Coordinates of C-alpha atoms in Angstrom, one line a residue:
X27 CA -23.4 202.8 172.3
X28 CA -21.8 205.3 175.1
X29 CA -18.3 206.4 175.4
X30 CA -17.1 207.8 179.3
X31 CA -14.4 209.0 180.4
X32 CA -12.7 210.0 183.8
X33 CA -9.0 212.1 184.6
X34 CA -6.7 210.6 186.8
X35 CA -4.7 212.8 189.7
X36 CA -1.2 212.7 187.5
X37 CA -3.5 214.4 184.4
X38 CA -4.1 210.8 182.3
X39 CA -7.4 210.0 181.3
X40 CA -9.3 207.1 181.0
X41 CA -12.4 206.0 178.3
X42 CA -14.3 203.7 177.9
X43 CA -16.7 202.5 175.1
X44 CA -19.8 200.5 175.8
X45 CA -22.1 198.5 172.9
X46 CA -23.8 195.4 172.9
X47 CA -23.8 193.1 170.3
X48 CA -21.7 189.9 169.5
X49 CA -18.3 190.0 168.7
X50 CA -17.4 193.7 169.1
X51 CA -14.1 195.4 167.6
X52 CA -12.8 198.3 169.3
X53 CA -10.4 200.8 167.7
X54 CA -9.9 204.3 169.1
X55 CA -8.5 207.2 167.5
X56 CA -6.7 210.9 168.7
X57 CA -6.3 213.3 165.9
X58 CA -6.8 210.8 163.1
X59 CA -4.1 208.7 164.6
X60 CA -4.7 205.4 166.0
X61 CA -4.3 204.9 170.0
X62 CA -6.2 201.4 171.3
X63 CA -8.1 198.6 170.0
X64 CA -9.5 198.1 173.4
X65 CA -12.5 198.8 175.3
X66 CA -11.0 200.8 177.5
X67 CA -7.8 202.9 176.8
X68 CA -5.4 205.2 178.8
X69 CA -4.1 208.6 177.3
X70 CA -0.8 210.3 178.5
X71 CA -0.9 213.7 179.9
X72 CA -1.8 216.3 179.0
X73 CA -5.1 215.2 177.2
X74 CA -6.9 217.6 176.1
X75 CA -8.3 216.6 172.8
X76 CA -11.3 214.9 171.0
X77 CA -11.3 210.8 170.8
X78 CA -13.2 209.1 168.6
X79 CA -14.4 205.1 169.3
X80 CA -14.9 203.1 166.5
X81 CA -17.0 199.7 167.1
X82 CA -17.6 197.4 164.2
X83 CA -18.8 193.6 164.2
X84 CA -20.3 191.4 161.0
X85 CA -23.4 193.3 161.1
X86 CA -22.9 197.3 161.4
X87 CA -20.2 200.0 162.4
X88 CA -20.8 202.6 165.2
X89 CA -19.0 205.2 166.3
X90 CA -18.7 207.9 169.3
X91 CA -17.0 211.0 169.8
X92 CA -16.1 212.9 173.2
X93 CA -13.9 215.8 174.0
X94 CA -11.4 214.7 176.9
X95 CA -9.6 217.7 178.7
X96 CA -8.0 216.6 182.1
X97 CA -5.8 219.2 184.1
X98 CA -2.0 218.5 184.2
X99 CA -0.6 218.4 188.3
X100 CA 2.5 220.8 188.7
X101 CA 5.7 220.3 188.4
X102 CA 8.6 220.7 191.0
X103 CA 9.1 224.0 190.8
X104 CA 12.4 225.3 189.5
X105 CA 14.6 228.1 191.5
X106 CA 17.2 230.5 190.0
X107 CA 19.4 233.2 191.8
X108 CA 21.4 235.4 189.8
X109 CA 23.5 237.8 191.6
X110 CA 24.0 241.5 190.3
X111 CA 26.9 243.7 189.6
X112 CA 25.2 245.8 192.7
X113 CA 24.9 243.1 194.7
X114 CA 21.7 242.5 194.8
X115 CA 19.8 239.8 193.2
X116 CA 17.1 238.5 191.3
X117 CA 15.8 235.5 192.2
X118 CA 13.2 233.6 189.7
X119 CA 10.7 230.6 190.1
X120 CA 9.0 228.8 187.6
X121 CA 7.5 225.4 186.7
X122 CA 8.1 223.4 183.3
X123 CA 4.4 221.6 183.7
X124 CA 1.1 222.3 185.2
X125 CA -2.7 223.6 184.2
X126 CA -3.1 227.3 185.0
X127 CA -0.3 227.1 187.8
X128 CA 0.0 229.7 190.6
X129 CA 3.6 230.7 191.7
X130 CA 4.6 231.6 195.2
X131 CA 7.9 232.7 195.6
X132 CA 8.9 233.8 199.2
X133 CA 12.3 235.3 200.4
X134 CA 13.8 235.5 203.9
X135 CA 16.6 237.2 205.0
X136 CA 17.8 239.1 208.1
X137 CA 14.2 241.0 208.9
X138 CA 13.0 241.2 205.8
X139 CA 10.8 239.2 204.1
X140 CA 9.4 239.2 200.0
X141 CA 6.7 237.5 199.4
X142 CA 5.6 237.7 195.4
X143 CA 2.7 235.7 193.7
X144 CA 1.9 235.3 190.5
X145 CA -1.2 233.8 188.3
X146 CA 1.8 232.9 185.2
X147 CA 4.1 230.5 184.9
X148 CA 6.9 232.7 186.4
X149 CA 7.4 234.8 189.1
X150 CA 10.9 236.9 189.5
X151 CA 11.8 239.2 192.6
X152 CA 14.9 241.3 193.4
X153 CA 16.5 241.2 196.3
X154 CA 18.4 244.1 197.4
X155 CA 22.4 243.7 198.6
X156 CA 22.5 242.7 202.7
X157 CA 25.7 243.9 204.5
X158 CA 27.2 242.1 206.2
X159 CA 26.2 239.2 204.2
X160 CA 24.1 236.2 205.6
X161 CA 21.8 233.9 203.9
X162 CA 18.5 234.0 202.1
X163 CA 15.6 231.5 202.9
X164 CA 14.1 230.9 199.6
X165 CA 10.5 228.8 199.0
X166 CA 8.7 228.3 195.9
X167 CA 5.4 227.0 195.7
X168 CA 2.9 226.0 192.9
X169 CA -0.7 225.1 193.1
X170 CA -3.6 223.9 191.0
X171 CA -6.6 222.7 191.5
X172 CA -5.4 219.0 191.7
X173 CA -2.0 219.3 192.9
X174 CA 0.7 221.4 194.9
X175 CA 5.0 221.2 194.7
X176 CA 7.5 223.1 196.5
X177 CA 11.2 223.9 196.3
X178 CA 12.9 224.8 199.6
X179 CA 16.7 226.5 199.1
X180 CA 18.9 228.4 201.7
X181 CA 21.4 230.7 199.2
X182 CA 24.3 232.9 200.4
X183 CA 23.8 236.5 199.6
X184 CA 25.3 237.9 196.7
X185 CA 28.7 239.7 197.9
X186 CA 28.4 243.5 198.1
X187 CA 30.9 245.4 196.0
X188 CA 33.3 247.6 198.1
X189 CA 32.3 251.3 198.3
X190 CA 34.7 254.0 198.0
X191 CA 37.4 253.9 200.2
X192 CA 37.5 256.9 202.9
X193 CA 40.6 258.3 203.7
X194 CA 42.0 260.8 206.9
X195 CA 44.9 262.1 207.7
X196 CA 45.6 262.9 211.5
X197 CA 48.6 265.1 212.7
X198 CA 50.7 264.2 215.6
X199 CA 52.6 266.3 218.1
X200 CA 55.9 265.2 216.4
X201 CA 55.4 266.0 213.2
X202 CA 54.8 262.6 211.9
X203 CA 51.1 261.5 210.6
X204 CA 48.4 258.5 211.1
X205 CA 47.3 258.0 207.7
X206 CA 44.0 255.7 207.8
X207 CA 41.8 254.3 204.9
X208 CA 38.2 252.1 205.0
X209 CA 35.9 251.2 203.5
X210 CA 31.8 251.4 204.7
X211 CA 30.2 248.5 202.6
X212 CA 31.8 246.1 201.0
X213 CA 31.5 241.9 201.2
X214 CA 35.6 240.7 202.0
X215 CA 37.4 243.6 200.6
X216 CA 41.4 244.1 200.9
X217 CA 42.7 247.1 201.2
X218 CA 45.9 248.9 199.6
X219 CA 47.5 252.0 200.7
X220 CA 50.3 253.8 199.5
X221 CA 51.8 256.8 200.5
X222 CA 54.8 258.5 198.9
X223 CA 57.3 261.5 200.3
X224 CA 60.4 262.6 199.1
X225 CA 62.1 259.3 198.8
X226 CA 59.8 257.0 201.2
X227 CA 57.2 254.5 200.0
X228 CA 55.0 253.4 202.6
X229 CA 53.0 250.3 201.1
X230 CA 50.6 248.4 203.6
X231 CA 48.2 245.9 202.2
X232 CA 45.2 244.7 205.4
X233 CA 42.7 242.0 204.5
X234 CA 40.4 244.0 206.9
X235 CA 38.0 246.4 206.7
X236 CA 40.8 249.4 207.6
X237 CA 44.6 250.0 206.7
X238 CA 46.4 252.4 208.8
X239 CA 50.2 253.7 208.2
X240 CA 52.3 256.0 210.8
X241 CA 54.6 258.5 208.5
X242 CA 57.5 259.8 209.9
X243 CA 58.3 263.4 210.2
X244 CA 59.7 265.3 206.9
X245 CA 62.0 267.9 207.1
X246 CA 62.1 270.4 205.2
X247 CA 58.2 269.7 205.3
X248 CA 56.8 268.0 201.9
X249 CA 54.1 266.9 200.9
X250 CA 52.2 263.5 200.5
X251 CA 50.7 261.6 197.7
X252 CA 48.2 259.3 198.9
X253 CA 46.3 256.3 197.3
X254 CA 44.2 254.2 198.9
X255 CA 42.2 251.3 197.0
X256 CA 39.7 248.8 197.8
X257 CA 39.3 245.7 196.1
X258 CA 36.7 242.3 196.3
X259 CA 36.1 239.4 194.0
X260 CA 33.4 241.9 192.0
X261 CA 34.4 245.7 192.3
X262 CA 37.2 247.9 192.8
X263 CA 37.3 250.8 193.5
X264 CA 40.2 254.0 195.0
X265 CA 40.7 257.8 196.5
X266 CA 43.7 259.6 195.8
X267 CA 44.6 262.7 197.6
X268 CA 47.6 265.0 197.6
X269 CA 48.4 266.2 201.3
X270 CA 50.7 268.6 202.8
X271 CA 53.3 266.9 205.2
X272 CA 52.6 267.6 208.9
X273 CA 54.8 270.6 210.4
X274 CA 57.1 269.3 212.9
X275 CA 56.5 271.9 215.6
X276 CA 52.7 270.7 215.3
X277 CA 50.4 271.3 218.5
X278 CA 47.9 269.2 219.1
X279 CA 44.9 269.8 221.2
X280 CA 45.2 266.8 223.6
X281 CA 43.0 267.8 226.0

């Protein structure tokens, strides 16, 4: 009597039981549980256990026992992006299914390029925030000995929260003042700035990167309170400054 058996590429196995004698019945077992009553059988990944063949007729009873362990081809592997409060973000790669996987995870964006492998089932990396924001080329890749997958994605950067808005405050020859606000980083940010004098309000909202606000001249000279905020779909964030109204014999040096 011999029992053989093979692995197939998707990670199945195949046995085989061989005798000779008349009138041969087959019955094949897996953990005490029956699985064929056929010469040959087929096991399901992942096999990686001990079968036992079982081969009676009218005269005697044989039986055979082999340890079957095929490797199990990777999966497709699975890509996550998770963006940050910082804007940054940490991208992961994983698969569900494979025998002793390797993970490549590789990351393009602008000039930069991360390139992380690992010998687990996971790899994760962390992408710092890009501004202006573009897009990230993102491949994963999983090996094993019998099989590779990958997973090809092209993700918009995580948007960069707005920094804190800078303010100046410019004199002119007139007396009156340029009052200017911006902001440095920041992905889409809006921004708000008030100024307050005696009785005026001077509210102006841009959906640009700077706001800027001419103040008339005040007489008897004042002072102004200034607020400038910066807002995006993840941060907010403001400068507030008390300044002295401009003197309305000012001098400028024009030259």
């Amino acid at each position: 009597m011999a029992v053989t058996s093979s692995c197939l590429p998707d990670g199945s196995a195949e046995a085989e039981c061989s005798v000779k004698g008349s009138d041969p019945r087959y019955s094949w077992s897996l953990d005490g549980r029956s699985v064929s009553s056929h010469r040959r059988v087929t096991l399901p990944p992942p096999v990686s256990e001990t079968l036992h063949c079982d081969v009676t007729n009218q005269i005697n009873n044989l039986r055979r026992s082999i340890n079957i362990s095929c490797p199990v081809p990777v999966s497709d592997p699975v890509l996550d992006v998770r963006c940050l409060q910082n804007g940054s973000a940490e991208i992961s790669c994983w698969v569900e299914n494979g025998t002793d996987p390797s993970i490549y995870l590789t990351v393009s964006g602008g000039l930069e390029v991360y390139n992380v492998t690992s010998s687990e089932r996971t790899v994760r990396v962390t992408v710092p925030p890009v501004s202006p924001p573009h897009s990230w080329n993102i491949r994963c890749s999983a090996k094993n000995n019998i099989s590779e997958r990958s997973t090809n994605q092209t993700q918009d950067a995580c948007p960069v929260p707005v920094s804190d808005p800078v303010l100046d405050v410019r004199c002119l020859q007139n007396g009156s003042a340029e009052i200017s606000c911006w902001v440095e980083n920041g992905t889409d940010p809006s921004i708000y700035l008030t100024v307050s004098g005696g009785l005026e309000v001077y509210n102006v909202t841009s959906s640009e990167r700077t706001v800027r606000v001419t103040v008339p001249p005040v007489s008897p000279p004042d002072f102004w309170n200034i607020r400038c905020s910066a807002k995006n779909n993840i941060s907010e964030r403001s400068t507030n400054q008390t300044q002295d109204a401009c003197p309305d014999d000012y001098v400028c040096d024009c030259s």
